[in-house]
Amino acid sequence: MHFSTPLPIDDALPALRVALSAHTSAVLEAPPGAGKTTRVPLALLEEPWLGKRRIIMLEPRRLAARSAAHFMAATRGEQVGETVGYRVRGESRISGRTRIEVVTEGVLTRLLSSDASLDDYGLVLFDEFHERSLQADLGLALVLETQTHLREELRVLVMSATLDGASVAQLLGGTSTPAPVIRSEGRAFPVDTQYRPPRANDRLEATVSRVVREAVASHTGDILVFLPGAGEQRRVTERLSGDEELARTRTVVHQLHGSMPLAAQTAAIAPAPLGTRKIVLSTSVAETSLTIEGVRIVVDAGLSRLPRFDARAGLTRLETVRVSRASADQRRGRAGRVAPGVCYRLWDQHEDHALVPRTRPEILDADLAPLALELADAGISDPTTVRWLDVPRAGPFAQARELLAQLGALSAADSSGRITSHGKQLVALPVQPRLAHLLLGAQKLKLTRLGAEIAALLEERDVLRGDGPYNAGAFASGGAPPSDLRLRVEAIRRGALGGLSSGASGDASVAASGRDDVSLAGARVDRDGVFRVRTLADDLERRLGAAPSTRDSGSARGRDSGDIASTGALLALAFPDRIAQRRAGTEPRYVLRSGVGAALPKHDALHDSEYLAVAELDGAPPEYRIARAAPITLDEIMEDFGDQIVRDEVVEWHDASRSVRARRRTMLGALAIEDVALRDANPELVRAALLQGVLREGVRALPWSTAGGRLRERLAFVHAHDTSWPDVSDSALAATLTEWLAPHVGGMRKFTDLERVDWSDALLSVLAWDRRSALERLAPTHLEVPSGSRVLLDYSEPTAPVLAVKLQEVFGWTTTPMLLDGRVPITLHLLSPAQRPVQVTRDLAGFWRTSYFDVRKELRGRYPRHPWPDDPLSAVATKRVKPRGS
């Protein structure tokens, strides 16, 4: 085909044609603005290897898909739907004449599900692959499987603005030679980069508005402003409205994001009328996928909103992050397409070095449930058997398959986890698996319309707006929109066109106005959003075989037809892990079935609900915020999840009361449906819990009796000299509680009850009968001294037992007494008549020969009434007399 308008990509087309003639795969690298999206499919349409088959080109966004199709059709002088058409969710412009189909990425996986060989197509073209969306990675993996096993002649072309082409080429080449890489240098004019960091305490919209006004006054040409999302676009638009300089220069402000009506998107992309200027407030959709005519100035807030999967909460949230260096460079390049331009970056220049090189592939951070379901539909249970640039991580992939099994999409009957007939139905619906499961469940309950409305609401941007961005500050101040999803259902049913006598919460009202939105329960209703949701709901209803906007005739549960009160029950089908129960207390706090804590905004109308089905959470650990939810009754929970409820007796140690607590609980995950005290708990469970409490308190903390403590010391002494005897250290006793203590704590529940334990009997239970008698011989409790007294032995020091005895009572002993059958000498603490130590010795014979005479000399004058013989070995010992007061 001859092209009247030259584009930079034209120089690379001959090499691309040669590459695809000789190879079945190729990589094309071309910078933004080179023309690859709209020129390459047309240039390859007449290639011999294509024959009469079609080209299918994947675009990451609906807006880009529509725009590319319209541009290519206009290039051929045709209407969309003739040679060039497009298919996006809820919209198709395809005919029997169509040879080039521009589709969003999810469309390809559904095509592969219905026809794995892609017989009607000769080329699959992946555009803007550098964005590395989950669906693009999945689509490429599945197409390579088709090419390897079913269609060797199928061509695959990967196009990108910024990408490591070598790694992609190696992936496409498989085990053989890498696929050829063709590069287009493109064409760019110089761009002056200026930095405008925010002022102290400035909100983003204030900084953007200030810099936009500076750009309008200082430069000519249209302005492209990159903002993270639609909310920021709206607030900047409000700040710029009524600006005198913009009015004087006839400058019009446009917003550009994927959920806008087509007419508004077209107006934002089209050249500004003669004599006017335009400011386009865009998300990252304008980085590479779209060409906006006339742009000479770029204002880059340096932020992007990306999906991040929170495995703990089991949900994907949009997270505002700093852009990568590659994205920042692409944004700057938009100012140099047609002439020299300027780029204002809203950060300090020294922050450039902190930017990550490129955006992380979504497959590393996303919910992998859609990917796991598509792979299961293709007969693939192990993702490592497929070719990827980045293999899905094992943990999140396993978690995704667990969810799919819980939804009934994968078989739980065998370890292979094959896709079920229900899973096949989920794949056929153009929504994520959770919402597809909701739709099919609603259909069975004859609540098809309500299910379609809920699914559409959760797929699209929220139709309710609060007073500000949905962040922590707005949450605390009540600035966030109400969390009740039923209000949103009512809004789309009424079309936000007239008054509502009563809302889902009993006090909602809608008042029409001349603005783009109206009020509902203190929040603003986005009319465009309502239209989008209704359109998607109609499409989903059609896919389920129902006529759009009709009402179901009756309900399997006896509920009213399409009753909004069933919103929570349907939500729970999609989010069974997010059924939430109100915690005890006055604050509106909840715990989810998964164990995650969450809170409602202050004064939210749902805070009196005992149970909620939560569709969306915001914030971060340790406690999330409930953004969208609906009430659900206990009867509904029991009806839908009764087979998953666990009833058991919980007997556990309670640290605060130092006692065993027994309860009968009915649990759904972390939710306590019923929790009552249990008096007749299983005695063995009580015993085990008490022993667990002993372990937590520590053996040292046990209320040892005096006799029990002394017995333990004697056993420790014998063990210290003969390890064949039992070890009674803290650690050893803790390790053997069930052997020596368990039989003695029957009927006990409190730590203080252990005071009733016969500790001597408990310790002796670990000894055989012969060793019990041996213990008395090896380590007696008392020792009889020459005076005839039985003196208590002290075994507190295991290696050296002590006998504290009055000196006069051991007259006649010639040597130190021994224990352990004569192996261990006793340490003698010889006492004065006043029971004070006068000598410590383990050599009594040596004491008599030497030290005794010094002691005798010192003490006999002090204690003259006590005997102090010259020959203590032959003297008669006198009995010990207890001191007064002892």
mmCIF file of N, CA and C in Angstrom, residues 86 110 114 220 225 243 258 270 274 360 399 403 495 531 535 598 629 638 682-683 844:
data_model
loop_
_atom_site.group_PDB
_atom_site.id
_atom_site.type_symbol
_atom_site.label_atom_id
_atom_site.label_comp_id
_atom_site.label_asym_id
_atom_site.label_seq_id
_atom_site.Cartn_x
_atom_site.Cartn_y
_atom_site.Cartn_z
ATOM 1 N N TYR A 86 -12.221 -2.966 15.209
ATOM 2 C CA TYR A 86 -11.693 -3.140 16.555
ATOM 3 C C TYR A 86 -12.701 -3.886 17.412
ATOM 4 N N ARG A 110 -9.568 -14.775 25.028
ATOM 5 C CA ARG A 110 -10.877 -15.395 24.787
ATOM 6 C C ARG A 110 -10.934 -16.030 23.404
ATOM 7 N N SER A 114 -11.588 -20.156 22.524
ATOM 8 C CA SER A 114 -12.552 -20.735 21.588
ATOM 9 C C SER A 114 -11.879 -21.418 20.409
ATOM 10 N N THR A 220 4.268 28.832 23.146
ATOM 11 C CA THR A 220 3.156 28.588 22.240
ATOM 12 C C THR A 220 2.954 27.078 22.077
ATOM 13 N N VAL A 225 -0.519 17.346 29.860
ATOM 14 C CA VAL A 225 -0.219 17.241 31.282
ATOM 15 C C VAL A 225 -0.423 15.791 31.712
ATOM 16 N N ASP A 243 -10.152 30.759 34.501
ATOM 17 C CA ASP A 243 -8.880 31.480 34.436
ATOM 18 C C ASP A 243 -8.937 32.505 33.299
ATOM 19 N N GLY A 258 -9.137 6.382 30.170
ATOM 20 C CA GLY A 258 -9.751 5.261 29.468
ATOM 21 C C GLY A 258 -11.230 5.092 29.694
ATOM 22 N N ALA A 270 -7.984 15.114 19.021
ATOM 23 C CA ALA A 270 -8.044 15.855 17.759
ATOM 24 C C ALA A 270 -7.275 17.176 17.860
ATOM 25 N N LEU A 274 -8.516 26.082 14.657
ATOM 26 C CA LEU A 274 -7.666 27.220 14.303
ATOM 27 C C LEU A 274 -7.930 28.399 15.231
ATOM 28 N N ARG A 360 8.087 -2.073 36.704
ATOM 29 C CA ARG A 360 8.083 -3.517 36.943
ATOM 30 C C ARG A 360 6.979 -4.177 36.134
ATOM 31 N N GLN A 399 -1.619 -19.382 45.308
ATOM 32 C CA GLN A 399 -2.724 -18.696 45.969
ATOM 33 C C GLN A 399 -3.865 -18.460 44.988
ATOM 34 N N LEU A 403 -7.819 -19.871 45.173
ATOM 35 C CA LEU A 403 -9.036 -19.073 45.021
ATOM 36 C C LEU A 403 -9.935 -19.675 43.951
ATOM 37 N N GLY A 495 -30.445 6.224 36.776
ATOM 38 C CA GLY A 495 -29.776 6.982 35.724
ATOM 39 C C GLY A 495 -29.371 8.361 36.176
ATOM 40 N N PHE A 531 -23.447 6.147 32.941
ATOM 41 C CA PHE A 531 -23.698 5.683 31.570
ATOM 42 C C PHE A 531 -22.781 4.511 31.215
ATOM 43 N N THR A 535 -24.012 0.680 30.405
ATOM 44 C CA THR A 535 -23.676 0.065 29.117
ATOM 45 C C THR A 535 -23.000 -1.290 29.327
ATOM 46 N N ALA A 598 -10.252 -4.249 59.223
ATOM 47 C CA ALA A 598 -10.673 -3.149 58.353
ATOM 48 C C ALA A 598 -11.619 -2.240 59.128
ATOM 49 N N ALA A 629 -18.801 -1.708 49.975
ATOM 50 C CA ALA A 629 -19.307 -2.911 50.644
ATOM 51 C C ALA A 629 -20.820 -2.862 50.661
ATOM 52 N N MET A 638 -25.062 -18.311 56.141
ATOM 53 C CA MET A 638 -25.256 -19.736 56.436
ATOM 54 C C MET A 638 -25.755 -20.478 55.206
ATOM 55 N N ASN A 682 -13.558 -31.376 76.878
ATOM 56 C CA ASN A 682 -12.814 -32.632 76.875
ATOM 57 C C ASN A 682 -11.662 -32.550 77.884
ATOM 58 N N PRO A 683 -11.627 -33.442 78.889
ATOM 59 C CA PRO A 683 -10.579 -33.349 79.931
ATOM 60 C C PRO A 683 -9.164 -33.426 79.359
ATOM 61 N N LEU A 844 37.794 -33.298 107.094
ATOM 62 C CA LEU A 844 37.567 -33.214 108.534
ATOM 63 C C LEU A 844 38.802 -33.658 109.320
#
